[in-house]
Amino acid sequence: MILAIESSCDDSSVAIMKASDFSLIHYEKISQEKEHAKYGGVVPELAARLHTAALPKVILRAKEHFKALKAIAVTNEPGLSVSLLPGIVAAKALATALNLPLISVNHLVGHIYSLFLEGPIKLPLGVLLVSGGHTMILGISKTGVISVLGATSDDSFGESFDKSAKMLGLGYPGGPQIQNLALKGDDRAYDFSLPLKGTKRLEYSFSGLKNQVRLACLELENSRIPSENSRISNKNSRIPSENFRISSHQKANIAASFERVACLHIIDRLKLAFSSQKWARFGVVGGASANLRLRSMLESLCASYDCELLFAPLEYCSDNAVMIARAAVAKYHNKDFCQNLEMHPRSSLENLKII
Ligand code: KG4
Ligand code: ZN
């Protein structure tokens, strides 16, 4: 069995997987969402302290399996350095105490492996990775080599939901909040413009859309509170972290219009990738792949290209140690151990491999 630790952002998680048949023996995750919610996003210092308190507890709750362990795996890249560090230190301490080898796992590779938790690895494959930190279109070759075909030049897809939710005063994480509120709104109420429309660039950009949300909020607030108008001379002077005082009906319309255009942007750029790649199968991973509107638009896209669409199980879309354990088992079978495990907070996916 392999014990895996994940702590790259705001979840402290441990999983144990059997190397012979990939069966899950143990899994626990302590999420810090509630603690970060009042700040509208992850506060690194707080995340570090919470990981330091949670990790020893979750690791010890797996103690009955320690005797059966053959290796300790840990996410060492990419992520918040102060979040990665407690996980790496815990993994090194455990590996030393139990005299076991260490396996390092790239968090994004872990997300890709979440596609293969319930079935065999299928390659070649196109992948959309949509999380809080990343938005990427990936190509994975027959031999498992990962290439980054396109990425965001500013905010990620998930981050744009988090920031829009913060402006609407909806709490953190913003993805599920926007999705739920959007169901009550009119997604055509605002004609937000589609980022990079008409260009052939295989990249994403969500900062302009986020700004359109901010301006829509500001305009509504200004029209509601005339006494405050005089104090706001330059509408760009308001920072987008403020909660605007607008009605819940208007918030729902903004959420729905934002979600429609954000998902449309994902699909619009994917069409470019599909026309050149001829993928027979396509997988979608990362926390934001839980978005139902995105899922249904991807279903239509893949159907029109006669392409098989793979999703990770919903419970393993967001950060978790199960996907890290699955990636680690593949490395264990290849005897890919790490003698000198180091942290790389900003590493990319280029030149990494599946299996
Ligand atoms: O993969 P993940 O758990 O953490 C990172 O590695 O970043 O992704 C978290 C991100 C957050 O930005 C969250 O708002 C977003 O995924 N998310 C969603 C939904 N559920 C989570 N975004 C849109 N719609 C959702 N339903
Ligand atoms: Zn993630």
mmCIF file of C-alpha atoms and ligand atoms in Angstrom:
data_model
loop_
_atom_site.group_PDB
_atom_site.id
_atom_site.type_symbol
_atom_site.label_atom_id
_atom_site.label_comp_id
_atom_site.label_asym_id
_atom_site.label_seq_id
_atom_site.Cartn_x
_atom_site.Cartn_y
_atom_site.Cartn_z
ATOM 1 C CA MET A 1 0.000 0.000 0.000
ATOM 2 C CA ILE A 2 1.058 3.578 -0.658
ATOM 3 C CA LEU A 3 0.143 6.448 1.667
ATOM 4 C CA ALA A 4 -0.261 9.798 -0.115
ATOM 5 C CA ILE A 5 -0.395 13.287 1.375
ATOM 6 C CA GLU A 6 -1.911 16.325 -0.400
ATOM 7 C CA SER A 7 -1.631 19.845 1.033
ATOM 8 C CA SER A 8 -0.847 22.102 -1.937
ATOM 9 C CA CYS A 9 -3.599 24.654 -1.256
ATOM 10 C CA ASP A 10 -6.370 24.593 1.356
ATOM 11 C CA ASP A 11 -7.115 20.886 1.838
ATOM 12 C CA SER A 12 -5.209 18.575 4.198
ATOM 13 C CA SER A 13 -5.746 15.097 2.813
ATOM 14 C CA VAL A 14 -4.388 11.568 3.222
ATOM 15 C CA ALA A 15 -5.204 8.472 1.154
ATOM 16 C CA ILE A 16 -3.940 4.916 1.153
ATOM 17 C CA MET A 17 -4.141 2.900 -2.072
ATOM 18 C CA LYS A 18 -3.301 -0.724 -2.749
ATOM 19 C CA ALA A 19 -0.582 -0.845 -5.405
ATOM 20 C CA SER A 20 -1.700 -4.199 -6.877
ATOM 21 C CA ASP A 21 -5.262 -3.251 -7.867
ATOM 22 C CA PHE A 22 -5.565 0.519 -7.184
ATOM 23 C CA SER A 23 -8.247 -0.091 -4.557
ATOM 24 C CA LEU A 24 -8.756 2.691 -2.052
ATOM 25 C CA ILE A 25 -8.103 1.521 1.506
ATOM 26 C CA HIS A 26 -8.374 4.775 3.417
ATOM 27 C CA TYR A 27 -9.239 8.399 2.620
ATOM 28 C CA GLU A 28 -9.722 11.555 4.621
ATOM 29 C CA LYS A 29 -9.734 15.244 3.754
ATOM 30 C CA ILE A 30 -9.975 18.225 6.073
ATOM 31 C CA SER A 31 -11.015 21.266 4.063
ATOM 32 C CA GLN A 32 -10.123 24.771 5.230
ATOM 33 C CA GLU A 33 -12.869 26.402 3.136
ATOM 34 C CA LYS A 34 -14.835 27.653 6.145
ATOM 35 C CA GLU A 35 -11.803 29.317 7.691
ATOM 36 C CA HIS A 36 -10.830 31.090 4.460
ATOM 37 C CA ALA A 37 -14.421 32.023 3.534
ATOM 38 C CA LYS A 38 -14.504 35.148 5.670
ATOM 39 C CA TYR A 39 -11.545 36.537 3.718
ATOM 40 C CA GLY A 40 -13.039 35.644 0.306
ATOM 41 C CA GLY A 41 -10.016 33.554 -0.688
ATOM 42 C CA VAL A 42 -7.129 31.463 0.596
ATOM 43 C CA VAL A 43 -4.914 33.282 3.123
ATOM 44 C CA PRO A 44 -1.507 31.547 2.868
ATOM 45 C CA GLU A 45 -0.415 32.166 6.476
ATOM 46 C CA LEU A 46 -3.700 30.741 7.778
ATOM 47 C CA ALA A 47 -3.488 27.778 5.380
ATOM 48 C CA ALA A 48 -0.006 26.930 6.694
ATOM 49 C CA ARG A 49 -1.132 27.000 10.320
ATOM 50 C CA LEU A 50 -4.223 24.892 9.603
ATOM 51 C CA HIS A 51 -2.206 22.283 7.650
ATOM 52 C CA THR A 52 0.292 22.061 10.503
ATOM 53 C CA ALA A 53 -2.556 21.324 12.925
ATOM 54 C CA ALA A 54 -4.548 18.991 10.638
ATOM 55 C CA LEU A 55 -1.898 16.852 8.944
ATOM 56 C CA PRO A 56 -0.601 15.011 12.049
ATOM 57 C CA LYS A 57 -4.220 14.161 12.938
ATOM 58 C CA VAL A 58 -5.189 12.814 9.514
ATOM 59 C CA ILE A 59 -1.953 10.869 9.216
ATOM 60 C CA LEU A 60 -2.374 9.268 12.646
ATOM 61 C CA ARG A 61 -5.957 8.277 11.856
ATOM 62 C CA ALA A 62 -4.485 5.991 9.146
ATOM 63 C CA LYS A 63 -2.129 4.364 11.671
ATOM 64 C CA GLU A 64 -3.660 0.878 11.527
ATOM 65 C CA HIS A 65 -2.323 0.559 7.931
ATOM 66 C CA PHE A 66 1.241 1.731 8.616
ATOM 67 C CA LYS A 67 2.624 -1.840 8.754
ATOM 68 C CA ALA A 68 1.395 -2.560 5.216
ATOM 69 C CA LEU A 69 2.931 0.557 3.654
ATOM 70 C CA LYS A 70 5.609 0.290 0.948
ATOM 71 C CA ALA A 71 6.133 3.997 0.214
ATOM 72 C CA ILE A 72 5.060 7.510 1.228
ATOM 73 C CA ALA A 73 3.946 9.908 -1.512
ATOM 74 C CA VAL A 74 3.459 13.643 -1.306
ATOM 75 C CA THR A 75 2.518 16.555 -3.564
ATOM 76 C CA ASN A 76 5.704 18.608 -3.971
ATOM 77 C CA GLU A 77 4.666 20.898 -6.876
ATOM 78 C CA PRO A 78 3.034 23.250 -7.876
ATOM 79 C CA GLY A 79 1.114 25.060 -5.132
ATOM 80 C CA LEU A 80 1.409 27.556 -2.315
ATOM 81 C CA SER A 81 4.869 27.104 -0.828
ATOM 82 C CA VAL A 82 3.608 27.512 2.741
ATOM 83 C CA SER A 83 0.963 24.826 2.092
ATOM 84 C CA LEU A 84 3.254 22.372 0.295
ATOM 85 C CA LEU A 85 5.868 22.594 3.027
ATOM 86 C CA PRO A 86 3.907 21.063 5.968
ATOM 87 C CA GLY A 87 2.892 18.144 3.708
ATOM 88 C CA ILE A 88 6.471 17.541 2.574
ATOM 89 C CA VAL A 89 7.837 17.743 6.116
ATOM 90 C CA ALA A 90 5.166 15.314 7.338
ATOM 91 C CA ALA A 91 5.915 12.892 4.478
ATOM 92 C CA LYS A 92 9.655 13.007 5.155
ATOM 93 C CA ALA A 93 9.137 12.464 8.884
ATOM 94 C CA LEU A 94 6.816 9.511 8.256
ATOM 95 C CA ALA A 95 9.119 7.959 5.648
ATOM 96 C CA THR A 96 12.063 8.275 8.032
ATOM 97 C CA ALA A 97 10.143 6.829 10.981
ATOM 98 C CA LEU A 98 8.820 3.865 8.943
ATOM 99 C CA ASN A 99 11.999 3.480 6.870
ATOM 100 C CA LEU A 100 10.135 3.782 3.570
ATOM 101 C CA PRO A 101 11.006 5.396 0.224
ATOM 102 C CA LEU A 102 9.448 8.711 -0.847
ATOM 103 C CA ILE A 103 7.525 9.407 -4.041
ATOM 104 C CA SER A 104 7.008 12.984 -5.273
ATOM 105 C CA VAL A 105 3.820 13.817 -7.186
ATOM 106 C CA ASN A 106 3.033 16.864 -9.340
ATOM 107 C CA HIS A 107 -0.383 18.156 -8.265
ATOM 108 C CA LEU A 108 -1.548 18.717 -11.858
ATOM 109 C CA VAL A 109 -0.475 15.212 -12.866
ATOM 110 C CA GLY A 110 -2.517 14.063 -9.855
ATOM 111 C CA HIS A 111 -5.578 15.850 -11.284
ATOM 112 C CA ILE A 112 -5.045 14.056 -14.615
ATOM 113 C CA TYR A 113 -4.917 10.695 -12.800
ATOM 114 C CA SER A 114 -8.321 11.482 -11.264
ATOM 115 C CA LEU A 115 -9.690 10.445 -14.693
ATOM 116 C CA PHE A 116 -8.369 6.934 -14.114
ATOM 117 C CA LEU A 117 -9.667 6.231 -10.606
ATOM 118 C CA GLU A 118 -12.534 4.097 -11.838
ATOM 119 C CA GLY A 119 -11.135 2.621 -15.029
ATOM 120 C CA PRO A 120 -8.037 1.930 -17.127
ATOM 121 C CA ILE A 121 -5.698 4.599 -18.440
ATOM 122 C CA LYS A 122 -6.721 5.543 -21.978
ATOM 123 C CA LEU A 123 -4.162 7.288 -24.204
ATOM 124 C CA PRO A 124 -3.724 9.386 -26.313
ATOM 125 C CA LEU A 125 -5.959 11.958 -24.714
ATOM 126 C CA GLY A 126 -6.799 15.660 -24.783
ATOM 127 C CA VAL A 127 -7.325 17.238 -21.365
ATOM 128 C CA LEU A 128 -8.886 20.430 -20.056
ATOM 129 C CA LEU A 129 -7.515 21.296 -16.614
ATOM 130 C CA VAL A 130 -9.662 23.870 -14.827
ATOM 131 C CA SER A 131 -8.852 24.603 -11.206
ATOM 132 C CA GLY A 132 -8.374 27.552 -8.893
ATOM 133 C CA GLY A 133 -4.741 27.976 -9.929
ATOM 134 C CA HIS A 134 -4.682 26.705 -13.529
ATOM 135 C CA THR A 135 -6.567 26.681 -16.809
ATOM 136 C CA MET A 136 -4.846 24.612 -19.469
ATOM 137 C CA ILE A 137 -5.480 22.609 -22.602
ATOM 138 C CA LEU A 138 -3.174 19.597 -22.605
ATOM 139 C CA GLY A 139 -2.292 16.950 -25.121
ATOM 140 C CA ILE A 140 -1.151 13.572 -23.774
ATOM 141 C CA SER A 141 0.558 11.331 -26.323
ATOM 142 C CA LYS A 142 0.205 7.565 -26.749
ATOM 143 C CA THR A 143 3.316 7.162 -24.604
ATOM 144 C CA GLY A 144 1.987 9.472 -21.871
ATOM 145 C CA VAL A 145 4.052 12.593 -22.628
ATOM 146 C CA ILE A 146 2.184 15.747 -21.560
ATOM 147 C CA SER A 147 2.285 18.902 -23.721
ATOM 148 C CA VAL A 148 0.746 22.220 -22.736
ATOM 149 C CA LEU A 149 -1.160 23.402 -25.838
ATOM 150 C CA GLY A 150 -2.720 26.472 -24.260
ATOM 151 C CA ALA A 151 -3.052 28.167 -20.885
ATOM 152 C CA THR A 152 -4.476 31.289 -19.321
ATOM 153 C CA SER A 153 -2.524 34.513 -19.624
ATOM 154 C CA ASP A 154 -4.047 35.965 -16.424
ATOM 155 C CA ASP A 155 -6.708 34.573 -14.047
ATOM 156 C CA SER A 156 -7.745 30.937 -14.056
ATOM 157 C CA PHE A 157 -11.326 29.807 -14.759
ATOM 158 C CA GLY A 158 -11.907 28.854 -11.088
ATOM 159 C CA GLU A 159 -10.287 32.054 -9.854
ATOM 160 C CA SER A 160 -12.639 34.151 -12.013
ATOM 161 C CA PHE A 161 -15.577 32.442 -10.269
ATOM 162 C CA ASP A 162 -13.968 33.064 -6.857
ATOM 163 C CA LYS A 163 -13.327 36.742 -7.592
ATOM 164 C CA SER A 164 -16.754 37.367 -9.138
ATOM 165 C CA ALA A 165 -18.371 35.640 -6.149
ATOM 166 C CA LYS A 166 -16.393 37.890 -3.823
ATOM 167 C CA MET A 167 -17.662 41.009 -5.626
ATOM 168 C CA LEU A 168 -21.200 39.663 -5.348
ATOM 169 C CA GLY A 169 -20.681 38.935 -1.644
ATOM 170 C CA LEU A 170 -21.324 35.203 -2.113
ATOM 171 C CA GLY A 171 -18.494 33.678 -0.091
ATOM 172 C CA TYR A 172 -15.665 31.258 -0.886
ATOM 173 C CA PRO A 173 -15.174 29.055 -2.849
ATOM 174 C CA GLY A 174 -17.006 31.020 -5.505
ATOM 175 C CA GLY A 175 -17.542 28.251 -8.079
ATOM 176 C CA PRO A 176 -20.407 26.401 -6.384
ATOM 177 C CA GLN A 177 -21.903 29.710 -5.124
ATOM 178 C CA ILE A 178 -22.010 31.271 -8.604
ATOM 179 C CA GLN A 179 -23.328 28.033 -10.101
ATOM 180 C CA ASN A 180 -26.212 27.843 -7.599
ATOM 181 C CA LEU A 181 -27.147 31.510 -7.846
ATOM 182 C CA ALA A 182 -26.907 31.424 -11.652
ATOM 183 C CA LEU A 183 -29.753 28.901 -11.724
ATOM 184 C CA LYS A 184 -32.084 31.658 -10.489
ATOM 185 C CA GLY A 185 -30.880 34.311 -12.938
ATOM 186 C CA ASP A 186 -31.243 35.272 -16.596
ATOM 187 C CA ASP A 187 -27.999 34.365 -18.376
ATOM 188 C CA ARG A 188 -28.735 36.902 -21.138
ATOM 189 C CA ALA A 189 -29.380 39.810 -18.771
ATOM 190 C CA TYR A 190 -25.839 41.064 -19.372
ATOM 191 C CA ASP A 191 -24.171 40.923 -22.741
ATOM 192 C CA PHE A 192 -20.632 40.429 -21.421
ATOM 193 C CA SER A 193 -18.182 40.210 -24.302
ATOM 194 C CA LEU A 194 -16.462 36.946 -25.109
ATOM 195 C CA PRO A 195 -12.708 37.098 -24.351
ATOM 196 C CA LEU A 196 -10.343 36.746 -27.334
ATOM 197 C CA LYS A 197 -13.315 36.540 -29.718
ATOM 198 C CA GLY A 198 -12.283 36.049 -33.322
ATOM 199 C CA THR A 199 -8.581 35.500 -32.566
ATOM 200 C CA LYS A 200 -6.803 32.240 -33.340
ATOM 201 C CA ARG A 201 -4.751 32.266 -30.134
ATOM 202 C CA LEU A 202 -4.988 29.038 -28.157
ATOM 203 C CA GLU A 203 -5.078 30.724 -24.765
ATOM 204 C CA TYR A 204 -7.493 31.888 -22.115
ATOM 205 C CA SER A 205 -8.036 35.233 -20.456
ATOM 206 C CA PHE A 206 -10.565 35.827 -17.685
ATOM 207 C CA SER A 207 -9.423 39.158 -16.231
ATOM 208 C CA GLY A 208 -11.443 41.240 -18.722
ATOM 209 C CA LEU A 209 -14.609 39.283 -17.976
ATOM 210 C CA LYS A 210 -13.983 39.730 -14.259
ATOM 211 C CA ASN A 211 -13.726 43.470 -14.850
ATOM 212 C CA GLN A 212 -17.015 43.444 -16.770
ATOM 213 C CA VAL A 213 -18.617 41.860 -13.692
ATOM 214 C CA ARG A 214 -17.091 44.563 -11.506
ATOM 215 C CA LEU A 215 -18.398 47.349 -13.762
ATOM 216 C CA ALA A 216 -21.875 45.784 -13.869
ATOM 217 C CA CYS A 217 -21.919 45.670 -10.048
ATOM 218 C CA LEU A 218 -20.680 49.221 -9.805
ATOM 219 C CA GLU A 219 -23.253 50.542 -12.252
ATOM 220 C CA LEU A 220 -26.089 48.876 -10.357
ATOM 221 C CA GLU A 221 -24.858 50.134 -7.038
ATOM 222 C CA ASN A 222 -24.450 53.672 -8.330
ATOM 223 C CA SER A 223 -27.980 53.682 -9.704
ATOM 224 C CA ARG A 224 -29.337 52.452 -6.343
ATOM 225 C CA ILE A 225 -27.562 54.815 -3.981
ATOM 226 C CA PRO A 226 -27.542 58.317 -5.468
ATOM 227 C CA SER A 227 -25.997 59.853 -2.345
ATOM 228 C CA GLU A 228 -22.878 57.738 -2.858
ATOM 229 C CA ASN A 229 -22.525 58.617 -6.552
ATOM 230 C CA SER A 230 -20.906 61.935 -5.834
ATOM 231 C CA ARG A 231 -18.203 60.248 -3.776
ATOM 232 C CA ILE A 232 -17.193 57.935 -6.616
ATOM 233 C CA SER A 233 -15.637 60.206 -9.195
ATOM 234 C CA ASN A 234 -13.702 57.566 -11.101
ATOM 235 C CA LYS A 235 -15.521 54.267 -11.522
ATOM 236 C CA ASN A 236 -12.229 52.427 -11.975
ATOM 237 C CA SER A 237 -11.115 53.526 -8.543
ATOM 238 C CA ARG A 238 -13.163 50.845 -6.773
ATOM 239 C CA ILE A 239 -11.181 47.697 -6.073
ATOM 240 C CA PRO A 240 -12.855 44.462 -7.112
ATOM 241 C CA SER A 241 -12.648 42.943 -3.628
ATOM 242 C CA GLU A 242 -15.518 44.995 -2.258
ATOM 243 C CA ASN A 243 -18.998 43.612 -1.800
ATOM 244 C CA PHE A 244 -21.407 45.689 -3.817
ATOM 245 C CA ARG A 245 -24.832 46.401 -2.395
ATOM 246 C CA ILE A 246 -27.144 45.102 -5.085
ATOM 247 C CA SER A 247 -30.326 43.014 -4.936
ATOM 248 C CA SER A 248 -30.218 39.216 -4.973
ATOM 249 C CA HIS A 249 -32.198 39.175 -8.242
ATOM 250 C CA GLN A 250 -29.582 41.390 -9.894
ATOM 251 C CA LYS A 251 -26.787 39.294 -8.421
ATOM 252 C CA ALA A 252 -28.378 36.173 -9.910
ATOM 253 C CA ASN A 253 -28.518 37.829 -13.344
ATOM 254 C CA ILE A 254 -24.855 38.838 -13.146
ATOM 255 C CA ALA A 255 -23.835 35.355 -11.916
ATOM 256 C CA ALA A 256 -25.759 33.640 -14.738
ATOM 257 C CA SER A 257 -24.432 35.988 -17.452
ATOM 258 C CA PHE A 258 -20.862 35.639 -16.132
ATOM 259 C CA GLU A 259 -21.065 31.840 -15.954
ATOM 260 C CA ARG A 260 -22.472 31.613 -19.496
ATOM 261 C CA VAL A 261 -19.648 33.696 -21.006
ATOM 262 C CA ALA A 262 -16.890 32.070 -18.888
ATOM 263 C CA CYS A 263 -17.992 28.609 -20.063
ATOM 264 C CA LEU A 264 -18.447 29.834 -23.627
ATOM 265 C CA HIS A 265 -14.860 31.123 -23.582
ATOM 266 C CA ILE A 266 -13.625 27.675 -22.513
ATOM 267 C CA ILE A 267 -15.586 26.027 -25.341
ATOM 268 C CA ASP A 268 -14.697 28.680 -27.956
ATOM 269 C CA ARG A 269 -10.938 28.091 -27.464
ATOM 270 C CA LEU A 270 -11.395 24.320 -27.227
ATOM 271 C CA LYS A 271 -12.988 24.326 -30.684
ATOM 272 C CA LEU A 272 -9.681 25.663 -32.038
ATOM 273 C CA ALA A 273 -7.788 22.862 -30.297
ATOM 274 C CA PHE A 274 -10.240 20.200 -31.472
ATOM 275 C CA SER A 275 -9.984 21.306 -35.094
ATOM 276 C CA SER A 276 -6.223 20.705 -35.108
ATOM 277 C CA GLN A 277 -5.886 17.760 -32.711
ATOM 278 C CA LYS A 278 -8.477 15.162 -33.861
ATOM 279 C CA TRP A 279 -8.810 13.685 -30.368
ATOM 280 C CA ALA A 280 -10.723 10.419 -30.001
ATOM 281 C CA ARG A 281 -11.099 11.046 -26.263
ATOM 282 C CA PHE A 282 -11.028 14.083 -24.064
ATOM 283 C CA GLY A 283 -10.878 14.380 -20.259
ATOM 284 C CA VAL A 284 -11.817 17.253 -17.963
ATOM 285 C CA VAL A 285 -10.166 17.603 -14.553
ATOM 286 C CA GLY A 286 -9.678 20.050 -11.666
ATOM 287 C CA GLY A 287 -12.000 21.528 -9.055
ATOM 288 C CA ALA A 288 -13.879 23.690 -11.555
ATOM 289 C CA SER A 289 -14.682 20.656 -13.739
ATOM 290 C CA ALA A 290 -17.557 20.151 -11.286
ATOM 291 C CA ASN A 291 -19.360 23.042 -13.011
ATOM 292 C CA LEU A 292 -22.572 21.646 -14.475
ATOM 293 C CA ARG A 293 -22.983 24.214 -17.253
ATOM 294 C CA LEU A 294 -19.406 23.550 -18.386
ATOM 295 C CA ARG A 295 -20.035 19.807 -18.281
ATOM 296 C CA SER A 296 -23.100 20.012 -20.461
ATOM 297 C CA MET A 297 -21.390 22.332 -22.983
ATOM 298 C CA LEU A 298 -18.427 19.933 -23.133
ATOM 299 C CA GLU A 299 -20.812 17.056 -23.747
ATOM 300 C CA SER A 300 -22.224 18.846 -26.799
ATOM 301 C CA LEU A 301 -18.747 19.794 -28.033
ATOM 302 C CA CYS A 302 -17.400 16.250 -27.746
ATOM 303 C CA ALA A 303 -20.537 14.796 -29.342
ATOM 304 C CA SER A 304 -20.091 17.091 -32.345
ATOM 305 C CA TYR A 305 -16.484 15.859 -32.768
ATOM 306 C CA ASP A 306 -17.449 12.215 -32.108
ATOM 307 C CA CYS A 307 -15.055 12.238 -29.180
ATOM 308 C CA GLU A 308 -15.399 10.224 -25.952
ATOM 309 C CA LEU A 309 -15.671 12.525 -22.926
ATOM 310 C CA LEU A 310 -14.131 11.475 -19.607
ATOM 311 C CA PHE A 311 -14.828 13.118 -16.239
ATOM 312 C CA ALA A 312 -13.276 12.431 -12.862
ATOM 313 C CA PRO A 313 -15.781 11.239 -10.230
ATOM 314 C CA LEU A 314 -17.394 14.416 -8.801
ATOM 315 C CA GLU A 315 -16.010 13.841 -5.285
ATOM 316 C CA TYR A 316 -12.455 13.695 -6.660
ATOM 317 C CA CYS A 317 -12.628 16.781 -8.924
ATOM 318 C CA SER A 318 -11.431 19.128 -6.192
ATOM 319 C CA ASP A 319 -8.101 18.646 -4.419
ATOM 320 C CA ASN A 320 -7.726 15.274 -2.696
ATOM 321 C CA ALA A 321 -5.065 12.738 -1.798
ATOM 322 C CA VAL A 322 -6.748 9.894 -3.732
ATOM 323 C CA MET A 323 -5.622 11.255 -7.116
ATOM 324 C CA ILE A 324 -2.130 11.779 -5.640
ATOM 325 C CA ALA A 325 -2.105 8.159 -4.428
ATOM 326 C CA ARG A 326 -3.183 6.940 -7.911
ATOM 327 C CA ALA A 327 -0.325 8.883 -9.536
ATOM 328 C CA ALA A 328 2.066 7.605 -6.860
ATOM 329 C CA VAL A 329 1.125 3.955 -7.471
ATOM 330 C CA ALA A 330 2.090 4.399 -11.134
ATOM 331 C CA LYS A 331 5.454 5.803 -10.039
ATOM 332 C CA TYR A 332 5.858 2.997 -7.469
ATOM 333 C CA HIS A 333 5.483 0.358 -10.196
ATOM 334 C CA ASN A 334 8.173 2.186 -12.184
ATOM 335 C CA LYS A 335 10.379 2.277 -9.047
ATOM 336 C CA ASP A 336 10.420 6.046 -9.465
ATOM 337 C CA PHE A 337 11.428 7.042 -5.937
ATOM 338 C CA CYS A 338 12.770 10.399 -4.858
ATOM 339 C CA GLN A 339 16.093 10.480 -3.004
ATOM 340 C CA ASN A 340 16.132 14.191 -2.392
ATOM 341 C CA LEU A 341 12.541 15.415 -2.407
ATOM 342 C CA GLU A 342 12.316 19.163 -2.990
ATOM 343 C CA MET A 343 9.454 21.612 -3.217
ATOM 344 C CA HIS A 344 8.750 23.429 -6.530
ATOM 345 C CA PRO A 345 5.857 25.867 -5.951
ATOM 346 C CA ARG A 346 5.846 27.170 -9.535
ATOM 347 C CA SER A 347 6.674 24.129 -11.630
ATOM 348 C CA SER A 348 4.851 23.564 -14.912
ATOM 349 C CA LEU A 349 3.600 20.402 -16.588
ATOM 350 C CA GLU A 350 5.948 20.547 -19.553
ATOM 351 C CA ASN A 351 7.906 17.308 -20.079
ATOM 352 C CA LEU A 352 6.033 15.342 -17.442
ATOM 353 C CA LYS A 353 4.564 11.920 -18.124
ATOM 354 C CA ILE A 354 1.562 9.778 -17.301
ATOM 355 C CA ILE A 355 2.487 6.166 -16.337
HETATM 356 O O1 KG4 B 1 -8.681 21.846 -8.088
HETATM 357 P P1 KG4 B 1 -9.148 22.698 -6.963
HETATM 358 O O2 KG4 B 1 -9.888 22.028 -5.828
HETATM 359 O O3 KG4 B 1 -7.966 23.506 -6.333
HETATM 360 C C1 KG4 B 1 -6.874 23.949 -7.071
HETATM 361 O O4 KG4 B 1 -5.978 23.129 -7.377
HETATM 362 O O5 KG4 B 1 -6.916 25.147 -7.429
HETATM 363 O O6 KG4 B 1 -10.086 23.834 -7.624
HETATM 364 C C2 KG4 B 1 -10.706 24.797 -6.827
HETATM 365 C C3 KG4 B 1 -11.401 25.781 -7.753
HETATM 366 C C4 KG4 B 1 -11.937 27.022 -7.017
HETATM 367 O O7 KG4 B 1 -11.570 28.164 -7.750
HETATM 368 C C5 KG4 B 1 -13.438 26.799 -7.056
HETATM 369 O O8 KG4 B 1 -14.200 28.000 -7.044
HETATM 370 C C6 KG4 B 1 -13.597 26.071 -8.369
HETATM 371 O O9 KG4 B 1 -12.530 25.165 -8.398
HETATM 372 N N1 KG4 B 1 -14.891 25.352 -8.438
HETATM 373 C C7 KG4 B 1 -15.845 25.643 -9.355
HETATM 374 C C8 KG4 B 1 -16.946 24.794 -9.060
HETATM 375 N N2 KG4 B 1 -16.607 24.017 -7.976
HETATM 376 C C9 KG4 B 1 -15.331 24.380 -7.624
HETATM 377 N N3 KG4 B 1 -15.858 26.535 -10.363
HETATM 378 C C10 KG4 B 1 -16.986 26.608 -11.115
HETATM 379 N N4 KG4 B 1 -18.080 25.840 -10.874
HETATM 380 C C11 KG4 B 1 -18.104 24.926 -9.874
HETATM 381 N N5 KG4 B 1 -19.185 24.187 -9.672
HETATM 382 ZN ZN ZN B 2 -5.987 21.261 -7.639
#
